[in-house]
Tab-separated table of C-alpha atoms in Angstrom:
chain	number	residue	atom	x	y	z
A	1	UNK	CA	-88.400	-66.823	-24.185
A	2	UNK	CA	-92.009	-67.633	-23.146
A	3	UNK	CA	-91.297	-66.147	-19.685
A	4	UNK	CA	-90.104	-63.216	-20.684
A	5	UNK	CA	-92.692	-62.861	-23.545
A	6	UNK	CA	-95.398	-63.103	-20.249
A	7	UNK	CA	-92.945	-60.147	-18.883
A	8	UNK	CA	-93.768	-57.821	-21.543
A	9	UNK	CA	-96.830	-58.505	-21.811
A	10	UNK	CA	-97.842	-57.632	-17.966
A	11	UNK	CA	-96.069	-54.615	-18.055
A	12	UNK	CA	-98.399	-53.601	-20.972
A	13	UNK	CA	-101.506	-54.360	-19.240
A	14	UNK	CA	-100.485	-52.276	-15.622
A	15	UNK	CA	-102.812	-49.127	-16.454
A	16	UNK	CA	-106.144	-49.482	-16.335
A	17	UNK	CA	-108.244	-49.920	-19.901
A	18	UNK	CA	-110.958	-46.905	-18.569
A	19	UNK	CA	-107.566	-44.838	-18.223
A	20	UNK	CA	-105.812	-45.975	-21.512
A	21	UNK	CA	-109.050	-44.607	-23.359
A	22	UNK	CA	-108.863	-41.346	-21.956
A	23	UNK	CA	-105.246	-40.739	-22.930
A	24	UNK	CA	-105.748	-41.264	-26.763
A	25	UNK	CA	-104.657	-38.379	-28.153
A	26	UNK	CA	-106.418	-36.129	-30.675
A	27	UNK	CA	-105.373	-35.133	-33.904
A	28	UNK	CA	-102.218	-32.851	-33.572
A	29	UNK	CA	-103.592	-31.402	-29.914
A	30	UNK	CA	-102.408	-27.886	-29.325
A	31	UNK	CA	-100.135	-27.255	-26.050
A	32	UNK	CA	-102.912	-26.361	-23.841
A	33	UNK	CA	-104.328	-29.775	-24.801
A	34	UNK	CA	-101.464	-31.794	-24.011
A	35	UNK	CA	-101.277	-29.747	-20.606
A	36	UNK	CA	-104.799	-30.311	-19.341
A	37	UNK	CA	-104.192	-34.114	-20.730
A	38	UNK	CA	-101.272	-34.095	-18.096
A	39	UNK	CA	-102.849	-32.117	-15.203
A	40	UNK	CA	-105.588	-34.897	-15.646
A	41	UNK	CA	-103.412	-38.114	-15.345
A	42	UNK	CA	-101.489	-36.440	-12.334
A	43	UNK	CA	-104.953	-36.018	-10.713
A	44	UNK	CA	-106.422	-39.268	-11.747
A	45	UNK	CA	-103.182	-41.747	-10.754
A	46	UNK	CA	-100.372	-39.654	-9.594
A	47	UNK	CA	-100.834	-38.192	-6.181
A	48	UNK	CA	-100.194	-40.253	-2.933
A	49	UNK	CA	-100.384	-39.101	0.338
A	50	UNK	CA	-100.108	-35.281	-1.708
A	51	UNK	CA	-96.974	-36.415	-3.447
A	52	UNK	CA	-96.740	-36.075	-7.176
A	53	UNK	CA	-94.724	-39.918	-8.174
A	54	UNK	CA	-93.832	-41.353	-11.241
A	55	UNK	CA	-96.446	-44.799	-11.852
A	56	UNK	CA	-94.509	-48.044	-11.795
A	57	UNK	CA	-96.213	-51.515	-12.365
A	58	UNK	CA	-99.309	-49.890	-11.535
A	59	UNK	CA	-97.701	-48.731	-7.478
A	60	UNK	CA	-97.025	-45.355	-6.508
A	61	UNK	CA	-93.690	-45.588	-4.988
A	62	UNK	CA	-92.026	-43.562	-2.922
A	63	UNK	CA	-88.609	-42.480	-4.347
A	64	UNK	CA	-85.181	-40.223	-3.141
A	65	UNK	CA	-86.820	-37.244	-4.910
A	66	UNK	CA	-90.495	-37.155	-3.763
A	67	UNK	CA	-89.879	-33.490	-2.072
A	68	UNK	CA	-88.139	-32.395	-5.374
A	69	UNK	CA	-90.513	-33.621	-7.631
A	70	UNK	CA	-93.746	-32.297	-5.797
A	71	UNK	CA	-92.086	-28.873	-5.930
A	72	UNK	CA	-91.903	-28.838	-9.511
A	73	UNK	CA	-95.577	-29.496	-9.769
A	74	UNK	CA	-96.429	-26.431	-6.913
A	75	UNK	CA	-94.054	-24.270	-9.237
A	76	UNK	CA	-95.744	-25.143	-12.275
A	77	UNK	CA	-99.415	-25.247	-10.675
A	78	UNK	CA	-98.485	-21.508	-9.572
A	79	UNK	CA	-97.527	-20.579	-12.825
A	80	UNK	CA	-100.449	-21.776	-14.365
A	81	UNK	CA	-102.869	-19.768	-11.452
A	82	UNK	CA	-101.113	-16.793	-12.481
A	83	UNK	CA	-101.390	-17.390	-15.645
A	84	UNK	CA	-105.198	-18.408	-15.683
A	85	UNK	CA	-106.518	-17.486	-12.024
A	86	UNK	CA	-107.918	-21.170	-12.615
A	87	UNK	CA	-109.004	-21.846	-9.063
A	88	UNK	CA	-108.171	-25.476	-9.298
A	89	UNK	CA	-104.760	-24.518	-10.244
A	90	UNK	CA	-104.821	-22.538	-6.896
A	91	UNK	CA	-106.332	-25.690	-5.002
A	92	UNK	CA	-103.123	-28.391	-6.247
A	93	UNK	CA	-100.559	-25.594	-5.393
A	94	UNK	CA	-102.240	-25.606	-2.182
A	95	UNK	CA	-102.486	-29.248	-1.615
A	96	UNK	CA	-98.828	-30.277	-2.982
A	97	UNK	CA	-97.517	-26.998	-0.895
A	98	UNK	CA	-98.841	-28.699	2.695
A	99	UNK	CA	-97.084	-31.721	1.662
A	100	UNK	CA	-93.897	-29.961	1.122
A	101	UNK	CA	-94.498	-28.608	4.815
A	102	UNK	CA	-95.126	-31.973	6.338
A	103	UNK	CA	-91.664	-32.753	5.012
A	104	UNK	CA	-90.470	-30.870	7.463
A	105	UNK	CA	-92.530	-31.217	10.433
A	106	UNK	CA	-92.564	-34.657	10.170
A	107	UNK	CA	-88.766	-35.348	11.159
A	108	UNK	CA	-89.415	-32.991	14.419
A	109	UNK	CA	-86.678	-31.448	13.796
A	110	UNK	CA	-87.239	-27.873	12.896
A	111	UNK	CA	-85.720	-26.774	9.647
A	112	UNK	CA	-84.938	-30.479	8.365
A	113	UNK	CA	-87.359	-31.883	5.546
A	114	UNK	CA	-87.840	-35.511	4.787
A	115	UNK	CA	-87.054	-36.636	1.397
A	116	UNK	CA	-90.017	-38.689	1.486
A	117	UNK	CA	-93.182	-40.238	3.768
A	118	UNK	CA	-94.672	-43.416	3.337
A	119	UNK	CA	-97.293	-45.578	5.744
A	120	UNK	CA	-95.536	-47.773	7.972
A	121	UNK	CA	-95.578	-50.889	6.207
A	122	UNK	CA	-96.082	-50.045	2.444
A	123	UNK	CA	-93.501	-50.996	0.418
A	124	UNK	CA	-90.462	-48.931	-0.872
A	125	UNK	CA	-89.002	-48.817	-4.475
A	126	UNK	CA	-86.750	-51.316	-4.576
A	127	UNK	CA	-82.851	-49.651	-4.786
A	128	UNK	CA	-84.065	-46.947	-1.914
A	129	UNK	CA	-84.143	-48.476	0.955
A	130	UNK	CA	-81.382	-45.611	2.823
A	131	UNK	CA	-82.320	-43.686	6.052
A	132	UNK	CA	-85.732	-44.351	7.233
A	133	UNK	CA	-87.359	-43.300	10.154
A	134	UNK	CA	-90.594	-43.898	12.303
A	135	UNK	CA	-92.390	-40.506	12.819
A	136	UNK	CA	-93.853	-39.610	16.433
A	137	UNK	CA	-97.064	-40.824	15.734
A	138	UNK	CA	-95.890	-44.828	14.809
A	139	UNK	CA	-97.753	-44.492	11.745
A	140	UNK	CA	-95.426	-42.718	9.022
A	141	UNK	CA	-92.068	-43.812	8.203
A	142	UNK	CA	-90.105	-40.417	6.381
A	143	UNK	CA	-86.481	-40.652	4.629
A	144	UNK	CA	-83.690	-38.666	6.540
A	145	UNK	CA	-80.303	-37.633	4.498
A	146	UNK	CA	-81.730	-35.179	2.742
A	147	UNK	CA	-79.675	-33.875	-0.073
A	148	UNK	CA	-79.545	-30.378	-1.513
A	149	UNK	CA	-81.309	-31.210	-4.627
A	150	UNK	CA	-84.468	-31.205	-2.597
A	151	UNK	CA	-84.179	-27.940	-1.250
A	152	UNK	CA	-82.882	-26.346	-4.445
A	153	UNK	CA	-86.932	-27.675	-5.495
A	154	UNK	CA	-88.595	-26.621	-2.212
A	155	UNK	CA	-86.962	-23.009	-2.390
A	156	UNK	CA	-88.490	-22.763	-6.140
A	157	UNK	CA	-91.479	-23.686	-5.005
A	158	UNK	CA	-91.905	-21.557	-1.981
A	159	UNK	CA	-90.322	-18.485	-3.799
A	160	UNK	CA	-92.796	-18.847	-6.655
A	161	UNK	CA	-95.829	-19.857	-4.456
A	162	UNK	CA	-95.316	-17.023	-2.211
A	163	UNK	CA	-95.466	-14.611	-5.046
A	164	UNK	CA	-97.995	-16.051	-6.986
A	165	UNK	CA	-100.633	-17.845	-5.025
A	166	UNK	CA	-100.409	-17.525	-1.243
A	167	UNK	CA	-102.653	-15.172	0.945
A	168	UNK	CA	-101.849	-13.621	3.978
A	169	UNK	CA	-102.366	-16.607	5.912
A	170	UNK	CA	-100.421	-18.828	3.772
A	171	UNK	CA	-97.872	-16.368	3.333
A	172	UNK	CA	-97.097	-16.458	7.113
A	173	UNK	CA	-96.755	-20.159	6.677
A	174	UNK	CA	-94.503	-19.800	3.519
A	175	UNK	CA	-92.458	-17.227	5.997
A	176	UNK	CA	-92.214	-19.176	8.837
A	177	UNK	CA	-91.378	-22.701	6.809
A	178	UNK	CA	-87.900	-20.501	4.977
A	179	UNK	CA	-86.658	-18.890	7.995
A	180	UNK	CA	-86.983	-22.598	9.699
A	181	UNK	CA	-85.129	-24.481	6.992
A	182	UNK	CA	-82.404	-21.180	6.212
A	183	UNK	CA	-82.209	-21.005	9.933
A	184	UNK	CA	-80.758	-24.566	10.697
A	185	UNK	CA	-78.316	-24.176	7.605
A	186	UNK	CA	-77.024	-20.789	9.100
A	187	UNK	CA	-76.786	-22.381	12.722
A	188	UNK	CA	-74.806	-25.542	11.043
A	189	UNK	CA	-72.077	-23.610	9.667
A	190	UNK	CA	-73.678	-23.747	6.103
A	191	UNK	CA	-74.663	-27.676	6.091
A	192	UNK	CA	-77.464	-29.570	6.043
A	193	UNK	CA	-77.583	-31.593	9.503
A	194	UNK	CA	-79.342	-35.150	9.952
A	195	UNK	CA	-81.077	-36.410	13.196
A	196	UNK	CA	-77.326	-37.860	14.044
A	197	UNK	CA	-76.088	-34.293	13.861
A	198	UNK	CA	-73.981	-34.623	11.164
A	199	UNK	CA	-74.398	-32.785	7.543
A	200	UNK	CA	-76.215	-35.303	5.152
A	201	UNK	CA	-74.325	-36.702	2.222
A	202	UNK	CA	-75.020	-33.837	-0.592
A	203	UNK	CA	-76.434	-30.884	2.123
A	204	UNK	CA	-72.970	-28.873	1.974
A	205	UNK	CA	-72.370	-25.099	0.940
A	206	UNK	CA	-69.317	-24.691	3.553
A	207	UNK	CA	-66.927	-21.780	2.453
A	208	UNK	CA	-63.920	-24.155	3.430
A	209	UNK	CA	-65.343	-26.936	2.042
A	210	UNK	CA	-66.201	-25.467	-1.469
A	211	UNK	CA	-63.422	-22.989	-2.052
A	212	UNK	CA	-60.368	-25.206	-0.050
A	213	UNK	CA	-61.366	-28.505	-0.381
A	214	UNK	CA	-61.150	-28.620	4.014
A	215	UNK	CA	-63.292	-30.888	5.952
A	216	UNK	CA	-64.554	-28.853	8.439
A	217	UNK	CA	-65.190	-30.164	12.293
A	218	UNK	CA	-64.001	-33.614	10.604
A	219	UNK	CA	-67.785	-33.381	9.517
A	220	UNK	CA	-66.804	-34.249	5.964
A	221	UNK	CA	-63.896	-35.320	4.440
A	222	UNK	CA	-64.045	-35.350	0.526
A	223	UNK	CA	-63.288	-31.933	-1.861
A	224	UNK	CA	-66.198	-30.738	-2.775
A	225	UNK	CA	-64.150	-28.310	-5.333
A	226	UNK	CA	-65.680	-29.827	-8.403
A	227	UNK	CA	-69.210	-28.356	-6.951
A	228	UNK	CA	-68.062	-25.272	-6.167
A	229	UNK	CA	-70.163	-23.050	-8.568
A	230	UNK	CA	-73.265	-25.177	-8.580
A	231	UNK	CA	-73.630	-25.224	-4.728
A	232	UNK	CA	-72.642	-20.951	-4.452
A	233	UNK	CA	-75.190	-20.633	-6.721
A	234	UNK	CA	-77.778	-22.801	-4.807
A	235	UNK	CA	-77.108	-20.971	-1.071
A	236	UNK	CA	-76.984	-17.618	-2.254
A	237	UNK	CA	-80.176	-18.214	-4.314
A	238	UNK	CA	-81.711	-19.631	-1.369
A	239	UNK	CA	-80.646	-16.270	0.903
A	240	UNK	CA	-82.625	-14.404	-1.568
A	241	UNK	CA	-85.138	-16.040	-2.001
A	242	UNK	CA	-85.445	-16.160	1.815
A	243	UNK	CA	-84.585	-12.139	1.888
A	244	UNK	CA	-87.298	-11.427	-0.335
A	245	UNK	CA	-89.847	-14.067	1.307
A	246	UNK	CA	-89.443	-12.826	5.165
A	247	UNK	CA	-88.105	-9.298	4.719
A	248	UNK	CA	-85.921	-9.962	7.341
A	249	UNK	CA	-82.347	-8.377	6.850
A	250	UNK	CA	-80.167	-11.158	8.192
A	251	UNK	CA	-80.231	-13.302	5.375
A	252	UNK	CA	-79.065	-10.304	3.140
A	253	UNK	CA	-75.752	-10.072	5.288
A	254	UNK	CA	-75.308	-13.534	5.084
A	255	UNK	CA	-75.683	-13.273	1.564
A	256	UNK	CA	-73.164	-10.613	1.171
A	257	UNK	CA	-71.041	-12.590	3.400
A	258	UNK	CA	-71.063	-15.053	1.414
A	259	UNK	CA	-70.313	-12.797	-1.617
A	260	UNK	CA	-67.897	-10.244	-0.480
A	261	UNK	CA	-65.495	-12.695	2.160
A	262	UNK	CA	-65.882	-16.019	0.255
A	263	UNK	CA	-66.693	-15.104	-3.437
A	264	UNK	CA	-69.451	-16.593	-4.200
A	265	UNK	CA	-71.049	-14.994	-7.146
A	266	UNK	CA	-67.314	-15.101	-8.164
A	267	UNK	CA	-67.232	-18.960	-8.058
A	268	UNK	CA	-70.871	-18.430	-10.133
A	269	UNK	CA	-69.533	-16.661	-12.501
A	270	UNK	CA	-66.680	-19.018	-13.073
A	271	UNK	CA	-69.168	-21.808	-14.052
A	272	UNK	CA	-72.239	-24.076	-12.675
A	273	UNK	CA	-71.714	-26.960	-14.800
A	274	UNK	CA	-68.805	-29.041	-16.123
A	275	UNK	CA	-69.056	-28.991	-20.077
A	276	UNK	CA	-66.544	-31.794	-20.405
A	277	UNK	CA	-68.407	-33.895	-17.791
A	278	UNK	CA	-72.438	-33.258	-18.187
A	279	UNK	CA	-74.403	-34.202	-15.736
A	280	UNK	CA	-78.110	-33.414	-16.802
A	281	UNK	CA	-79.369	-33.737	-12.799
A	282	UNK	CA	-76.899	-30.819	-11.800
A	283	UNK	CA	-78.452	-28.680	-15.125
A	284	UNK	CA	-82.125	-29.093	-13.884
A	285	UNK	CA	-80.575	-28.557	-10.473
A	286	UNK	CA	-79.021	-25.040	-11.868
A	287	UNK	CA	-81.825	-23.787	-13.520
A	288	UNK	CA	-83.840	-24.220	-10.147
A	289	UNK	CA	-81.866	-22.129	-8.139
A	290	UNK	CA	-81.104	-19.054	-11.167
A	291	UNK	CA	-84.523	-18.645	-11.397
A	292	UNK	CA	-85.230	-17.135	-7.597
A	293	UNK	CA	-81.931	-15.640	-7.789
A	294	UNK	CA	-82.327	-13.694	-11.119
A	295	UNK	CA	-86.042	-12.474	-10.272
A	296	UNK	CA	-85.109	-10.826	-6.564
A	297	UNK	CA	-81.643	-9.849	-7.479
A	298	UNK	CA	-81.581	-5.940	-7.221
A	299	UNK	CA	-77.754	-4.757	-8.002
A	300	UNK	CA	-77.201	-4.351	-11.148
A	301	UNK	CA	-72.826	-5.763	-10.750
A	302	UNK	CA	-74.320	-9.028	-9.057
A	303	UNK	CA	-77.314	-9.365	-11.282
A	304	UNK	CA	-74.491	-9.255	-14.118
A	305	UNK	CA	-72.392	-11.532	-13.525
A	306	UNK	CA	-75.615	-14.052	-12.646
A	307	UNK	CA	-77.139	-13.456	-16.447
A	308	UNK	CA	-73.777	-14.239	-17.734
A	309	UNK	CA	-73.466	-17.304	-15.461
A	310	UNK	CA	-76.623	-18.747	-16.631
A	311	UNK	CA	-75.794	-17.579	-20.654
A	312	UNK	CA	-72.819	-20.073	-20.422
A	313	UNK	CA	-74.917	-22.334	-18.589
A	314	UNK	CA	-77.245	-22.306	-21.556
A	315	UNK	CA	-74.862	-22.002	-23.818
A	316	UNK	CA	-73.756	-25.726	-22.882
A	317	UNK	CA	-76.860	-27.184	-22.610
A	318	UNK	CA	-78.498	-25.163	-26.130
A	319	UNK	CA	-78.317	-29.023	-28.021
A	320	UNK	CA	-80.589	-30.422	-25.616
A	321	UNK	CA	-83.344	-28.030	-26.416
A	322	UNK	CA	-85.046	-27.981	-23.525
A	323	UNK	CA	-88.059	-25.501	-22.915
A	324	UNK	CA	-87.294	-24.997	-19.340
A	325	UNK	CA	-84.024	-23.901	-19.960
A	326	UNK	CA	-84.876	-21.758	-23.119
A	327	UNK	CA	-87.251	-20.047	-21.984
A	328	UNK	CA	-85.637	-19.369	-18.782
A	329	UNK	CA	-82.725	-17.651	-20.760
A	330	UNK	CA	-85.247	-15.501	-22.258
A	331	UNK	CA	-86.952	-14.685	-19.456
A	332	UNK	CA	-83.514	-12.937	-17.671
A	333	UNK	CA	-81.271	-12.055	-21.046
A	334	UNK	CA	-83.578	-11.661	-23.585
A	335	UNK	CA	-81.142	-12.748	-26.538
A	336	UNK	CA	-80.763	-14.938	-29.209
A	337	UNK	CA	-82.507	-18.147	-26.579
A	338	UNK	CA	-84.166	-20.874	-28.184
A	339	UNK	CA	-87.409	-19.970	-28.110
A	340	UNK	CA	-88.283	-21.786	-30.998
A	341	UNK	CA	-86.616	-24.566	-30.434
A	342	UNK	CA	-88.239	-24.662	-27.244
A	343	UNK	CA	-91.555	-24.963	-28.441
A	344	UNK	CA	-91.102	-27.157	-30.768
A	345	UNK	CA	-89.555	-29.770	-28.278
A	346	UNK	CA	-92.831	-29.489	-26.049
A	347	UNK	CA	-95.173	-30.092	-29.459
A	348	UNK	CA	-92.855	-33.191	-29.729
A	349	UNK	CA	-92.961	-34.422	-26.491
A	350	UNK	CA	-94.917	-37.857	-26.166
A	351	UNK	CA	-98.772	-37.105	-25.147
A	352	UNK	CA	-98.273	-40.961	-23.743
A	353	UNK	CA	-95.567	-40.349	-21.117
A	354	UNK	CA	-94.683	-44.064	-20.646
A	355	UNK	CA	-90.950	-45.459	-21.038
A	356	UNK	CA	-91.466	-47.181	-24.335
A	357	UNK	CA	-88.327	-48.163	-26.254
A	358	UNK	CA	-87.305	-45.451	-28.566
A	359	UNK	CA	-85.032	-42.636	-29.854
A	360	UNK	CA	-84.957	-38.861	-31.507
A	361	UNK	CA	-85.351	-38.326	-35.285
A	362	UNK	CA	-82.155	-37.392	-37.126
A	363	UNK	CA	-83.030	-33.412	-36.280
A	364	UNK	CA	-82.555	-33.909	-32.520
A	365	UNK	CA	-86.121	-33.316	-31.585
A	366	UNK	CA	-87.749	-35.762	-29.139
A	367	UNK	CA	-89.090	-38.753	-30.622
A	368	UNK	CA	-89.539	-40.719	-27.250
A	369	UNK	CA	-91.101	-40.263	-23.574
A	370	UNK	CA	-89.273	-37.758	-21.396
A	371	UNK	CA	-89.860	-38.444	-17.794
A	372	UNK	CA	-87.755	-36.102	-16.179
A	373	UNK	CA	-84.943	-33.254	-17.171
A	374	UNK	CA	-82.466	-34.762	-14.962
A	375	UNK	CA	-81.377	-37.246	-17.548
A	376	UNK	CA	-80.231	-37.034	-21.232
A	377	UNK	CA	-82.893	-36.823	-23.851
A	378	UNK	CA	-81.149	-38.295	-26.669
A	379	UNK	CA	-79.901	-41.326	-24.787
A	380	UNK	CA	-82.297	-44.581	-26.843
A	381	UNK	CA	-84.985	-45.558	-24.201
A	382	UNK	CA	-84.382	-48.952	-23.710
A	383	UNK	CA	-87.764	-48.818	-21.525
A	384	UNK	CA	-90.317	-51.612	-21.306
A	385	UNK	CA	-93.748	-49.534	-20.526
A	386	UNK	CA	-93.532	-49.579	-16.964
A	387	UNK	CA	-93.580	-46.520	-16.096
A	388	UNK	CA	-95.926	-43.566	-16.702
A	389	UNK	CA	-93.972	-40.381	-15.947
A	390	UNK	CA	-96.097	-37.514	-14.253
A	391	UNK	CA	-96.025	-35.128	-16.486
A	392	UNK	CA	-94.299	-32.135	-14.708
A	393	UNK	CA	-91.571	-32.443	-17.573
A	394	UNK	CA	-94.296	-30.943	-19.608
A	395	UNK	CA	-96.092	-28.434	-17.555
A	396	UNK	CA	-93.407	-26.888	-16.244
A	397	UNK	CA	-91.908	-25.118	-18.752
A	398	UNK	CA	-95.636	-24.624	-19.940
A	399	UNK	CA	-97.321	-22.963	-17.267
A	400	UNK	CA	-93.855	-20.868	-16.666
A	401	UNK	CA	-93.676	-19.671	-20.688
A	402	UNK	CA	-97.574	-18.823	-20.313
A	403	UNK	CA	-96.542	-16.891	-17.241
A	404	UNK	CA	-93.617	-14.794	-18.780
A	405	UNK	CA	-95.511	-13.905	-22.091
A	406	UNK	CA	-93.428	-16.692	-24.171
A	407	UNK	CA	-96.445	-18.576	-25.151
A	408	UNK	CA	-100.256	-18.365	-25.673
A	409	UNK	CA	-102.864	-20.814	-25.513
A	410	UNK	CA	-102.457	-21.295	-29.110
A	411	UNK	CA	-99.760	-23.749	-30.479
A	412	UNK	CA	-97.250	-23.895	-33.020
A	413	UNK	CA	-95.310	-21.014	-34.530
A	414	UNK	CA	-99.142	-18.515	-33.091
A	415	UNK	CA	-97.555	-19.924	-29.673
A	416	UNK	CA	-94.714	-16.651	-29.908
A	417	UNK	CA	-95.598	-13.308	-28.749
């Protein structure tokens, strides 16, 4: 009992005391507080080598995710420059974006992003030790089996920094980066290919593979039916994103392609996510790829059946109140979406965002920390104050309601337009 008594008490003391006084909160602080509170802890103690990580016993790990998670941040950082024309808003978009492009150039193989970098040497998060690589250079190690999670976060993030915060020069780079990574998909008959040439574990949108369950070139050999409408929805948001980001007509007839001779938007229609089996990663994963979709979606039949696509979507994950997905059902159907709900979930949210124990108060509104959206809010934290989450889970659905007109910089029920 002593021992573990000393346990607890350690992983109290990780965060500095300077840092702990700077994160008291004030008196019921407004939304834009509790945002510039976060932006300031992911600044102070969250960045490493440009990569926006959870804090864990006081380390910045790397993690499977780190290319997913940064992503979030450029989305929400471009949001907020949009929102605010805060130049250092512009600046982290900026910095976090080159780090999602040194995901890519790193592996030296054009078109293929790293999950992660580290220095040769530093330690890894224990549990993720996987595919890891020495980069050209002897000095970076970079994780290989890249999954489509990852790029369902880049593609966000490139879509939404492209339109909102590049310039000409960086739009070139935002250009060249898609038609790399789209390119080597294309080329691999719709898979994501490793170093070994063969598609990583979760990097497969293969027509055969989705809609008949067939391996293809032996390449794979498990039915990937159950992810039929989640990963049609990812590729063909992906083509227009890429479309709308390069101009270049190609990825319009593969999008069609896709559409016309292997029904995609069909199999989206038909449902994203499995009510009876809820996985909260594939939601988050979801609502990253409708957003690029919906926005550069021009005809009005395939923009249809989309909306409807994600109202079901929402319609099965409406309990978990989540601003991100609210507000992204207002922002393409308009309707009856949560808005309120919504906002009173992010006044909620913890302004500490460490994994203390904890639960949700009998009206389903968050009582406890919420690190990510890829897990299930009203699940009891059984979390020993290890870990300081980043904050994204906050300012992403923040910056992205400021955006869209769904909130102002004051809080509370004034927050509606």
């Amino acid at each position: 009992m002593i021992n573990r008594v000393k346990i607890v008490i350690l992983t109290l003391l990780w965060m500095p005391c300077a840092s702990m006084a700077q994160t008291l909160p004030p008196d019921n602080p407004s939304l834009q507080e509790k945002a510039s509170h976060f932006e300031k802890i992911i600044r102070e103690r969250h960045v490493k080598h440009g990569f926006v990580r959870e804090l864990k016993g006081g380390f910045l790990h790397s993690s499977d995710n780190d290319g997913l998670w940064t992503a979030l941040y450029v989305t929400a950082m471009s949001f907020k420059y949009a929102a605010t024309k805060d130049p250092k808003a512009r600046q982290w978009a900026r910095e976090s974006f080159r780090s999602l492009e040194w995901l890519e150039k790193i592996t030296g193989k054009p078109g293929f992003p790293a999950r992660s970098i580290v220095k040769v040497g530093e330690p890894k998060k224990h549990g993720y030790d996987g595919e890891w690589h020495v980069d050209a250079s002897g000095k970076w190690e970079w994780k290989g089996d890249t999954s489509s999670d990852e790029l369902d976060g880049h593609f966000l993030a490139y879509s939404v920094f492209y339109d909102l915060v590049a310039d000409g020069p960086e739009k070139m780079r935002v250009q060249r980066l898609v038609r790399r990574v789209m390119d080597t998909i294309i080329e691999n008959d719709w898979y994501l290919v490793d170093l070994d040439g063969k598609p990583t574990r979760w990097g497969v949108w293969n027509p055969k593979q989705l809609n008949d369950g067939q391996p293809v070139h032996g390449l794979q050999d498990e039915d990937w039916s159950q992810e039929r409408g989640l990963n049609s929805l990812e590729i063909l948001s992906h083509l227009k994103a890429a479309h709308h980001i390069t101009g270049d007509p190609k990825y319009q007839t593969k999008y069609m392609e896709l559409v016309e001779k292997h029904r995609y938007a069909e199999n989206v229609r038909n449902g994203v996510i499995d009510p009876a089996d809820l996985n909260h990663s594939d939601v988050e994963l979801a609502f990253c790829a409708f957003y690029p979709l919906l926005k550069y979606e021009a005809d009005p039949a395939l923009l249809s059946i989309y909306r409807e696509s994600l109202r079901k979507t929402w319609e099965i994950v409406k309990p978990v109140k989540s601003p991100w997905w609210n507000f992204t059902q207002c922002i393409f159907n308009g309707e009856d979406c949560g808005l309120e709900e919504g906002i009173k979930t992010l006044e909620k949210m913890s302004w500490k965002q460490i994994n203390l124990p904890g639960g949700v108060e009998e009206s389903g509104i968050y009582t406890h920390t919420l690190l990510r959206w890829n897990g299930n809010p009203y699940r009891p934290n059984p979390g020993n104050g290890d870990i300081e989450g980043d904050g994204v889970v906050f300012l992403l659905p923040y910056w992205m309601g400021r955006y869209h007109g769904q909130l102002t910089v004051s809080s509370g029920a004034d927050a509606t337009h």
